[in-house]
PDB file of C-alpha atoms in Angstrom:
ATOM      1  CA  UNK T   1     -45.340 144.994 -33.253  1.00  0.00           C
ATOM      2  CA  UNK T   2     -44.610 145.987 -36.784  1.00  0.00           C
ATOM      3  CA  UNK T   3     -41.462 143.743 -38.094  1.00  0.00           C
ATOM      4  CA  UNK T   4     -40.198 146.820 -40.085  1.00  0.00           C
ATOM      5  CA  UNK T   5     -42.182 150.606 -40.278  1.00  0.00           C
ATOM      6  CA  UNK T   6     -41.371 153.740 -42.484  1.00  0.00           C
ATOM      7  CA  UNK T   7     -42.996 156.957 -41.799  1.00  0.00           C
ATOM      8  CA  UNK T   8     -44.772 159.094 -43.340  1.00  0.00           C
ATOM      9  CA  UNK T   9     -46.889 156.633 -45.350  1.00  0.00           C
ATOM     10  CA  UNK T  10     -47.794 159.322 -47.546  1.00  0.00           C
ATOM     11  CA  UNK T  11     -45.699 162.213 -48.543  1.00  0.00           C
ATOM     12  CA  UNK T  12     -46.659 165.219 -51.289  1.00  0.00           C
ATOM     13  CA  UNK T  13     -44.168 168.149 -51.410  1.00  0.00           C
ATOM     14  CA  UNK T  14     -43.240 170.997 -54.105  1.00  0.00           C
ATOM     15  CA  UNK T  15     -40.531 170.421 -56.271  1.00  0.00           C
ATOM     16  CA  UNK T  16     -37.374 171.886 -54.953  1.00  0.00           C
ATOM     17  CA  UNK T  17     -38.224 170.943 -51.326  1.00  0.00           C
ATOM     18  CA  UNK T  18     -36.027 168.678 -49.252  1.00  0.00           C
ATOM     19  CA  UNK T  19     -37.628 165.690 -47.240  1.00  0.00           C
ATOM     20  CA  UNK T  20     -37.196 162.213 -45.276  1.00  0.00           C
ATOM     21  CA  UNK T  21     -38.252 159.303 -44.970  1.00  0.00           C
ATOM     22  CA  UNK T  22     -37.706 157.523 -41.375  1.00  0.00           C
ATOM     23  CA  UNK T  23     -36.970 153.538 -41.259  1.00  0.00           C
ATOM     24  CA  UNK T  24     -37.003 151.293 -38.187  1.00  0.00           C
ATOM     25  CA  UNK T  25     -37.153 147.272 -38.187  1.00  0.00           C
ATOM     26  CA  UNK T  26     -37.827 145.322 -34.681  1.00  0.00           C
ATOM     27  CA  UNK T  27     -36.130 141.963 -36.253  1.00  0.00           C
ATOM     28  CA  UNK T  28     -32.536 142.138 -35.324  1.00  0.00           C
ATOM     29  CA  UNK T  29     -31.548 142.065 -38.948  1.00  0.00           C
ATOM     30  CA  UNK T  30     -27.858 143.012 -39.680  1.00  0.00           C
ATOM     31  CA  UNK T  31     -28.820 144.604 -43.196  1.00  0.00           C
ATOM     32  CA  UNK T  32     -31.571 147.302 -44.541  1.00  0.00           C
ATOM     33  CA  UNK T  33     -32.238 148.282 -47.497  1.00  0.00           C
ATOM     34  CA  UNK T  34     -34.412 151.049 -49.840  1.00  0.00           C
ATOM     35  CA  UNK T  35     -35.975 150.059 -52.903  1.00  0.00           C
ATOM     36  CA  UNK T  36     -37.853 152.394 -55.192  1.00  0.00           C
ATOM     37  CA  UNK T  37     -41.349 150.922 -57.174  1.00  0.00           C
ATOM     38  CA  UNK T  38     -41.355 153.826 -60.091  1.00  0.00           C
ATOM     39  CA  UNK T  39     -44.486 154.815 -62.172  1.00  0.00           C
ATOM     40  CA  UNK T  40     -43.873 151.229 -64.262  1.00  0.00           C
ATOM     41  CA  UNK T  41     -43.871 148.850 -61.243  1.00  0.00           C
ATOM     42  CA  UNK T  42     -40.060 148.088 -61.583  1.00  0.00           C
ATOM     43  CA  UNK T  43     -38.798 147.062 -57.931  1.00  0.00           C
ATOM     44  CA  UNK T  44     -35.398 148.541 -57.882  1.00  0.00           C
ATOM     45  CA  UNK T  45     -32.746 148.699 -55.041  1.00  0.00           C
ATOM     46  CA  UNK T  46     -31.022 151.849 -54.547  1.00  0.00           C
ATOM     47  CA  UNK T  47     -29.258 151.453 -51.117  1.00  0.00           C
ATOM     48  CA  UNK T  48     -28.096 148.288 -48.693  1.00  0.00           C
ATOM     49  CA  UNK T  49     -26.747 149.136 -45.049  1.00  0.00           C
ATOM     50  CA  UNK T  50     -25.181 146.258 -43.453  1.00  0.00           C
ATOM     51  CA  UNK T  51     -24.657 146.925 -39.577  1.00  0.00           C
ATOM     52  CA  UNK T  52     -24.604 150.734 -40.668  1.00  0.00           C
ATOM     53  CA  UNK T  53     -22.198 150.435 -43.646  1.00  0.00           C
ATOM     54  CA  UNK T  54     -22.917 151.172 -46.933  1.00  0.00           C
ATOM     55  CA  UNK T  55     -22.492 148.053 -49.372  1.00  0.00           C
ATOM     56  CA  UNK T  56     -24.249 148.725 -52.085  1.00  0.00           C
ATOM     57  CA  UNK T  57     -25.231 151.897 -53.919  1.00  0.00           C
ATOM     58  CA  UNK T  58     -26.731 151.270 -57.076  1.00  0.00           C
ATOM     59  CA  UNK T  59     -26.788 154.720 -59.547  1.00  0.00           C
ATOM     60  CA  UNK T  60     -28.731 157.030 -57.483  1.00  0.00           C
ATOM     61  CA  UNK T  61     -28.755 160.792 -57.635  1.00  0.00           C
ATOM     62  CA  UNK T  62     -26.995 162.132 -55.065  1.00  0.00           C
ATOM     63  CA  UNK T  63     -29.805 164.209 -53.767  1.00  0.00           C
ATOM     64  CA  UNK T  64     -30.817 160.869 -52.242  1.00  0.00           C
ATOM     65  CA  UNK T  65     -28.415 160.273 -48.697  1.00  0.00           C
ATOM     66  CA  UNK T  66     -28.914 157.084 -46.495  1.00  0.00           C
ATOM     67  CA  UNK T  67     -28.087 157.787 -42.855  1.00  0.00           C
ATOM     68  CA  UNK T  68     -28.039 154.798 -40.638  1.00  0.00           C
ATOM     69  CA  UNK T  69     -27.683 155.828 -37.097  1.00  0.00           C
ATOM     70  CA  UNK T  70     -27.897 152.243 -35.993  1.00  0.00           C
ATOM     71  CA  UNK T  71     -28.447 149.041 -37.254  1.00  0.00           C
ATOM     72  CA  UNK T  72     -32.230 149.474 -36.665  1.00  0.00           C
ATOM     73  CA  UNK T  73     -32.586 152.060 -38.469  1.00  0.00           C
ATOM     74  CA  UNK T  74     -31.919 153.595 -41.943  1.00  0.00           C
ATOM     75  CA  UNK T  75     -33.364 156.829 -43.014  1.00  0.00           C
ATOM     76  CA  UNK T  76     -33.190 158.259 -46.411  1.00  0.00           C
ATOM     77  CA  UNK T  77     -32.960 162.023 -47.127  1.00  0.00           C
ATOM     78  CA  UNK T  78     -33.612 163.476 -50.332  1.00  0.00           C
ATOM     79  CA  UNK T  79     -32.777 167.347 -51.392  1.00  0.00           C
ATOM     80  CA  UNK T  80     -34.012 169.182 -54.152  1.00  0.00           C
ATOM     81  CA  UNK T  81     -36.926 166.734 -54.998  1.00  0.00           C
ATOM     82  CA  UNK T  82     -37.792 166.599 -58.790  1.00  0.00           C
ATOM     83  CA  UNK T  83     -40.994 165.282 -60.461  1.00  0.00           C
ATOM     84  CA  UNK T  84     -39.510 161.890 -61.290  1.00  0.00           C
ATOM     85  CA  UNK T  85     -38.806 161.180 -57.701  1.00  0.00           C
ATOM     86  CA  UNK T  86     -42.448 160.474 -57.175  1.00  0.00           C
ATOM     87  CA  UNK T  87     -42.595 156.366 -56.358  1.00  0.00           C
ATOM     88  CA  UNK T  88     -43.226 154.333 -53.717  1.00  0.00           C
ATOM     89  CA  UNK T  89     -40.122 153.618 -51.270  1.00  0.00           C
ATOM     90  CA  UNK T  90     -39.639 151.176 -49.331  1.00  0.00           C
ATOM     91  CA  UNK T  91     -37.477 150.337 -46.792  1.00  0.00           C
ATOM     92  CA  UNK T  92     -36.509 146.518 -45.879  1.00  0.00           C
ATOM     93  CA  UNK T  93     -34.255 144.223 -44.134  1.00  0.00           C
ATOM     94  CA  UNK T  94     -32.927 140.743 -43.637  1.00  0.00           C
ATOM     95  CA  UNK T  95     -30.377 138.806 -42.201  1.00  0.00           C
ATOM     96  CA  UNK T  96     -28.100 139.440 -45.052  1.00  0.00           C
ATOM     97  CA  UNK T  97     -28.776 136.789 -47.631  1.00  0.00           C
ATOM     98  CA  UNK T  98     -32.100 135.734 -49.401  1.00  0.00           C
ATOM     99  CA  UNK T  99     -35.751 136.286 -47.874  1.00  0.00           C
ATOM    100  CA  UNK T 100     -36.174 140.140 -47.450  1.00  0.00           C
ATOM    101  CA  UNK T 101     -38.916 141.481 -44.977  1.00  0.00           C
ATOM    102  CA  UNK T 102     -40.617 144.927 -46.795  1.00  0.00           C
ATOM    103  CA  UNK T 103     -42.314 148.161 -44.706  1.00  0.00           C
ATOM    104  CA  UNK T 104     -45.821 149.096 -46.289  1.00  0.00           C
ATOM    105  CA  UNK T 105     -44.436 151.863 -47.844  1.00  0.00           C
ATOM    106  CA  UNK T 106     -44.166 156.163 -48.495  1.00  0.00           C
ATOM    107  CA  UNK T 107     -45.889 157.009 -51.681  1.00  0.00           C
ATOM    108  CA  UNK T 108     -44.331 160.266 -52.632  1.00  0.00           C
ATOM    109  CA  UNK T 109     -46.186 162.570 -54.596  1.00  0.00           C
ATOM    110  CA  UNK T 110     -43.751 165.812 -56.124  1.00  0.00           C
ATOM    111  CA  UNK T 111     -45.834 168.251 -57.479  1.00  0.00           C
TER     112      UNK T 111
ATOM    113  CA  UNK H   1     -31.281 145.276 -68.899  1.00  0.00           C
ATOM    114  CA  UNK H   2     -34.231 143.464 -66.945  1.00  0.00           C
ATOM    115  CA  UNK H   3     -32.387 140.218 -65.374  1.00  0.00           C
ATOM    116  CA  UNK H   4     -35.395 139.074 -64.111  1.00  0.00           C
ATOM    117  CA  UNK H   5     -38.886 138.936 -66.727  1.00  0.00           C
ATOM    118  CA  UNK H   6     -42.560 138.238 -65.625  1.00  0.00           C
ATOM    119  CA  UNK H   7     -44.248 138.623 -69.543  1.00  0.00           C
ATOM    120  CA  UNK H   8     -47.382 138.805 -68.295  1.00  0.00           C
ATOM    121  CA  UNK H   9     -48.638 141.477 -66.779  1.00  0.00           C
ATOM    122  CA  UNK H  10     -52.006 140.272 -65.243  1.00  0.00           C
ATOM    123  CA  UNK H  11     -53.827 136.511 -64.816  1.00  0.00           C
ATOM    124  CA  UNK H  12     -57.522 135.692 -64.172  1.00  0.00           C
ATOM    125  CA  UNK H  13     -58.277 132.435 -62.774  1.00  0.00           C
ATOM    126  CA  UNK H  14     -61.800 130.820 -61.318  1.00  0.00           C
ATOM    127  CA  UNK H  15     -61.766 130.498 -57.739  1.00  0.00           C
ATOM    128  CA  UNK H  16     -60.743 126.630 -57.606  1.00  0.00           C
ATOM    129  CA  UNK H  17     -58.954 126.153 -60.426  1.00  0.00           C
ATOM    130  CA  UNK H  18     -54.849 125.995 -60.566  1.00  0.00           C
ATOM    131  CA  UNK H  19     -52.937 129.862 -60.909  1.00  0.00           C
ATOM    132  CA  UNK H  20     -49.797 129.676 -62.873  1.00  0.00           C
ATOM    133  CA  UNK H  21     -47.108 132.402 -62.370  1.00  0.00           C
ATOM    134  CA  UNK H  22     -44.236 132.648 -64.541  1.00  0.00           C
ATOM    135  CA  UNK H  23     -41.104 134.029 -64.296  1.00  0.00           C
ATOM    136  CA  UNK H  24     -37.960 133.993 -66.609  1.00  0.00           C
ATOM    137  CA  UNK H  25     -33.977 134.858 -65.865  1.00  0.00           C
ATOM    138  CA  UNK H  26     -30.882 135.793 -67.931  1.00  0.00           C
ATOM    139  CA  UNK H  27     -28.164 135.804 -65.342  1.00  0.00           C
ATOM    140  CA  UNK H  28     -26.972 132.493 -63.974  1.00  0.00           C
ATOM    141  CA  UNK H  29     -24.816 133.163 -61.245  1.00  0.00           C
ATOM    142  CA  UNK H  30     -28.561 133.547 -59.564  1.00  0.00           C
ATOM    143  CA  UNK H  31     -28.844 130.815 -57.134  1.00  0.00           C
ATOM    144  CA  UNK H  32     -31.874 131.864 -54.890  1.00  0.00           C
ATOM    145  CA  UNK H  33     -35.265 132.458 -56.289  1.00  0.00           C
ATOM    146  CA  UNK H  34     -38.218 134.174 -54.200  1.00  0.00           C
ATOM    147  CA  UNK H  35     -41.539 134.972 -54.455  1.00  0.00           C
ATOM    148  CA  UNK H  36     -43.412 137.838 -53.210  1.00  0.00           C
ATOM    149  CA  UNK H  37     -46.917 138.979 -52.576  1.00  0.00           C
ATOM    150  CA  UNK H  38     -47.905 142.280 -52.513  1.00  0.00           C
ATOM    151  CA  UNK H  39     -51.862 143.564 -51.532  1.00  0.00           C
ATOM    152  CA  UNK H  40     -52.628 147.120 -52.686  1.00  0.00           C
ATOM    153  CA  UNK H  41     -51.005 149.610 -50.350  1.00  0.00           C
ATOM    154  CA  UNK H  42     -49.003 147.076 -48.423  1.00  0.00           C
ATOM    155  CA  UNK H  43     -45.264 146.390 -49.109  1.00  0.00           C
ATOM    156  CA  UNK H  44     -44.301 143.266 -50.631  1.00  0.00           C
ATOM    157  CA  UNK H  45     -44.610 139.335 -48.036  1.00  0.00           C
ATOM    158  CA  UNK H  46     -42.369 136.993 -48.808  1.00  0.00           C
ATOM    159  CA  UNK H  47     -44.192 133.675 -50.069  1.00  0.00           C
ATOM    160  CA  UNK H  48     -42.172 131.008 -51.173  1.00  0.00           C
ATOM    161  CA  UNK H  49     -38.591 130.294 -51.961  1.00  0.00           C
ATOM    162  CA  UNK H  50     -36.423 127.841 -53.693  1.00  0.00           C
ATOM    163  CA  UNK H  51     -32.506 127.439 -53.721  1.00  0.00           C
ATOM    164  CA  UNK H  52     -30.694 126.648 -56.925  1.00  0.00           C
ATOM    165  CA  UNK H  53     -30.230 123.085 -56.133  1.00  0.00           C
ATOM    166  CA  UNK H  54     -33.507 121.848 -55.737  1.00  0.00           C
ATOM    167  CA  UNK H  55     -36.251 122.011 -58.593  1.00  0.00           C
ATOM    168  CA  UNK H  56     -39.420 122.356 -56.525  1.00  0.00           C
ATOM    169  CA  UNK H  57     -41.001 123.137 -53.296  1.00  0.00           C
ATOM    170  CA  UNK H  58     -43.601 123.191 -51.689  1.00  0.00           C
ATOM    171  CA  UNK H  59     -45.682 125.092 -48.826  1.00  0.00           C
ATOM    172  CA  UNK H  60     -49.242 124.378 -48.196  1.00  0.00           C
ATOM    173  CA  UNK H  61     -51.120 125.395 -51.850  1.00  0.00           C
ATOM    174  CA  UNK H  62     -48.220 127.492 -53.343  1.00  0.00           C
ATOM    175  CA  UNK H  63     -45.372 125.113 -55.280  1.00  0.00           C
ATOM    176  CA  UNK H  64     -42.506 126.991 -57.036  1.00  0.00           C
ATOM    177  CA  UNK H  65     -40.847 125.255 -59.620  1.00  0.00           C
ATOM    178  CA  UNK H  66     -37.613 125.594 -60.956  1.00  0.00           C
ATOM    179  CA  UNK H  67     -36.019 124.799 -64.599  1.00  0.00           C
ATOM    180  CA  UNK H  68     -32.161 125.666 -64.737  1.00  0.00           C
ATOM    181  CA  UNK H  69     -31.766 125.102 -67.859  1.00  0.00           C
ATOM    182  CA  UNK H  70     -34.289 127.148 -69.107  1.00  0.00           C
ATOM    183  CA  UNK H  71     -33.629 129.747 -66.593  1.00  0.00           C
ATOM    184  CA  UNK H  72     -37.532 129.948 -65.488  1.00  0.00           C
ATOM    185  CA  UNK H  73     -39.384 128.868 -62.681  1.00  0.00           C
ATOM    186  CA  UNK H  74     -42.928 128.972 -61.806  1.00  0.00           C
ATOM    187  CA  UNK H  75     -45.529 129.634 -58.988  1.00  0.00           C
ATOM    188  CA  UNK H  76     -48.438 127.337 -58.774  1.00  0.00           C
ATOM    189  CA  UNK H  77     -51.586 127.806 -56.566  1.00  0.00           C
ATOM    190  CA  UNK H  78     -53.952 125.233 -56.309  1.00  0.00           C
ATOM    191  CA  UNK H  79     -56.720 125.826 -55.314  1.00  0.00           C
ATOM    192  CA  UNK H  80     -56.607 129.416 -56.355  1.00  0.00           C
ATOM    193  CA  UNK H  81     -58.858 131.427 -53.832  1.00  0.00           C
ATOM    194  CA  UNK H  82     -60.078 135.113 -53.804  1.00  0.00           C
ATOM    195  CA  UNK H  83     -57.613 136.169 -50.657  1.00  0.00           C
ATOM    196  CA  UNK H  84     -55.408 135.307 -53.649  1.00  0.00           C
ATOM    197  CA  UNK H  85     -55.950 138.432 -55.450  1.00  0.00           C
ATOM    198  CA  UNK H  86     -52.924 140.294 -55.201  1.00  0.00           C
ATOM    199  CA  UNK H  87     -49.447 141.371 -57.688  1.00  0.00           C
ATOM    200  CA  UNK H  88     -47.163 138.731 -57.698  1.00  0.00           C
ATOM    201  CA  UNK H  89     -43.278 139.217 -57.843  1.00  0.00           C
ATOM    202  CA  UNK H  90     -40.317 137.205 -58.763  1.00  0.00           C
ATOM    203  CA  UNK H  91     -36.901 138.050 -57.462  1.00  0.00           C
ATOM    204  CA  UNK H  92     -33.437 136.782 -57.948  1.00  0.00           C
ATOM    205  CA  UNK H  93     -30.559 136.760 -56.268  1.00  0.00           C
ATOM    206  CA  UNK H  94     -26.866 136.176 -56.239  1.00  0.00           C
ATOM    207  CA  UNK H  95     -26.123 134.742 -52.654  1.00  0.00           C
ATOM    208  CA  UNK H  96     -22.229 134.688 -53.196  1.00  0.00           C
ATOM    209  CA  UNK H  97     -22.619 138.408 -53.488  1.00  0.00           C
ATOM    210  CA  UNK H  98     -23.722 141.077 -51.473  1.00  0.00           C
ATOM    211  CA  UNK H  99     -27.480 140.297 -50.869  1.00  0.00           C
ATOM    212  CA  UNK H 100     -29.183 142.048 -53.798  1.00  0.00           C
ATOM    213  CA  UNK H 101     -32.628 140.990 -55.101  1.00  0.00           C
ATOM    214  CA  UNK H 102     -33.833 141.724 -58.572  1.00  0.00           C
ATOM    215  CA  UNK H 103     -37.686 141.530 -59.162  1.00  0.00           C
ATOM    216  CA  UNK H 104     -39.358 141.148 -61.592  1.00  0.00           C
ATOM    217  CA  UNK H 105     -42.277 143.887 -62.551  1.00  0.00           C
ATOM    218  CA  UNK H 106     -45.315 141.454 -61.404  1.00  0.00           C
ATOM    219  CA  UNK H 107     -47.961 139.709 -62.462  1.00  0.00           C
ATOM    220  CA  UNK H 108     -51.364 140.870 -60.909  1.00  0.00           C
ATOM    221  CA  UNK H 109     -53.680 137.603 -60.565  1.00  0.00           C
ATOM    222  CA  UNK H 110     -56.907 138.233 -60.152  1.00  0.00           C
ATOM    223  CA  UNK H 111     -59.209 134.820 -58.542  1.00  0.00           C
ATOM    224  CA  UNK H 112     -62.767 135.144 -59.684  1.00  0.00           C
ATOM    225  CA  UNK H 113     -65.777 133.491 -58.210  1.00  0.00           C
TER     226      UNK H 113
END
């Protein structure tokens, strides 16, 4: 009964290779989220769904697409992977303001 | 432009003894401050929170304190015990706006026997 999951946990690709990263939280929250931990441990926010509308999109390539098919879920799709994609991702979600709940996690590896 | 600073990267405390976590801000139209825990491999559990207008609280051993006027607040744990081994992170956030958190980069505390 995991409160919000992302799959594949682990994920090593060639650069140049498109691939995604599935989200799904149980917890009825109105509003997801991806955040990207880089190489230096920064915790930054790159997308925010809110009842499967974008509302905020912080300077991300645009290789990297959100799709939220429902309010439950928000994927993210990235084409053309690069080395400096590698991070951890993770997906999260709330009920729109303060106390976030975080998935474990997809280390990506871009060789 | 890092809104949200933890200066030290790592703390080692004695099992027992008090853990302080720091954390320091630059933008004050913050008005929610949160604190996360996050085990090796695991995403990040929310811990503790405090809202602008109060300048403390409490939950069981963890305390966050908060200084406006400085723009820094503080976790404590006491007693500090081993499960408390983990990477500690601040975030911030701006609840008058759409619901983004800024973290901090973490401290990892490290409770020794």
């Amino acid at each position: 009964d995991t409160a919000v999951s992302q799959t594949p946990k682990y994920l090593v690709t060639q650069m140049g290779n498109d691939k995604s990263i599935k989200c799904e939280q149980n917890l009825g929250h109105d509003t997801m989220y991806w955040y990207k931990q880089d190489s230096k441990k920064f915790l930054k926010i790159m997308f925010s769904y809110n009842n499967k509308e974008l509302i905020i999109n912080e300077t991300v390539p645009n290789r990297f697409s959100p799709k939220s098919p429902d309010k439950a879920h928000l994927n993210l799709h990235i084409n053309s992977l690069e080395l400096g994609d590698s991070a951890v991702y993770f997906c999260a979600s709330s009920l729109g303001t303060g106390e976030i709940n975080f998935g474990p996690g997809t280390r990506l590896t871009v060789l | 432009d890092q809104q949200v600073k933890q200066n030290s990267p790592s703390l080692s405390v004695q099992e027992g003894r008090i853990s302080i976590l720091n954390c320091d801000y630059t933008n004050s139209m913050f008005d929610y401050f949160l604190w996360y825990k996050k085990y090796p491999a695991e995403g990040p559990t929310f811990l503790i929170s405090i809202s602008s207008i109060k300048d403390k609280n409490e939950d069981g051993r963890f305390t966050v304190f908060l200084n406006k006027s400085a723009k820094h607040l503080s976790l404590h744990i006491v007693p500090s015990q081993p499960g408390d081994s983990a990477v500690y992170f601040c975030a911030a956030v701006n609840t008058g706006t759409a619901s983004k958190l800024t973290f901090g980069t973490g401290t990892r505390l490290q409770v020794t026997l």
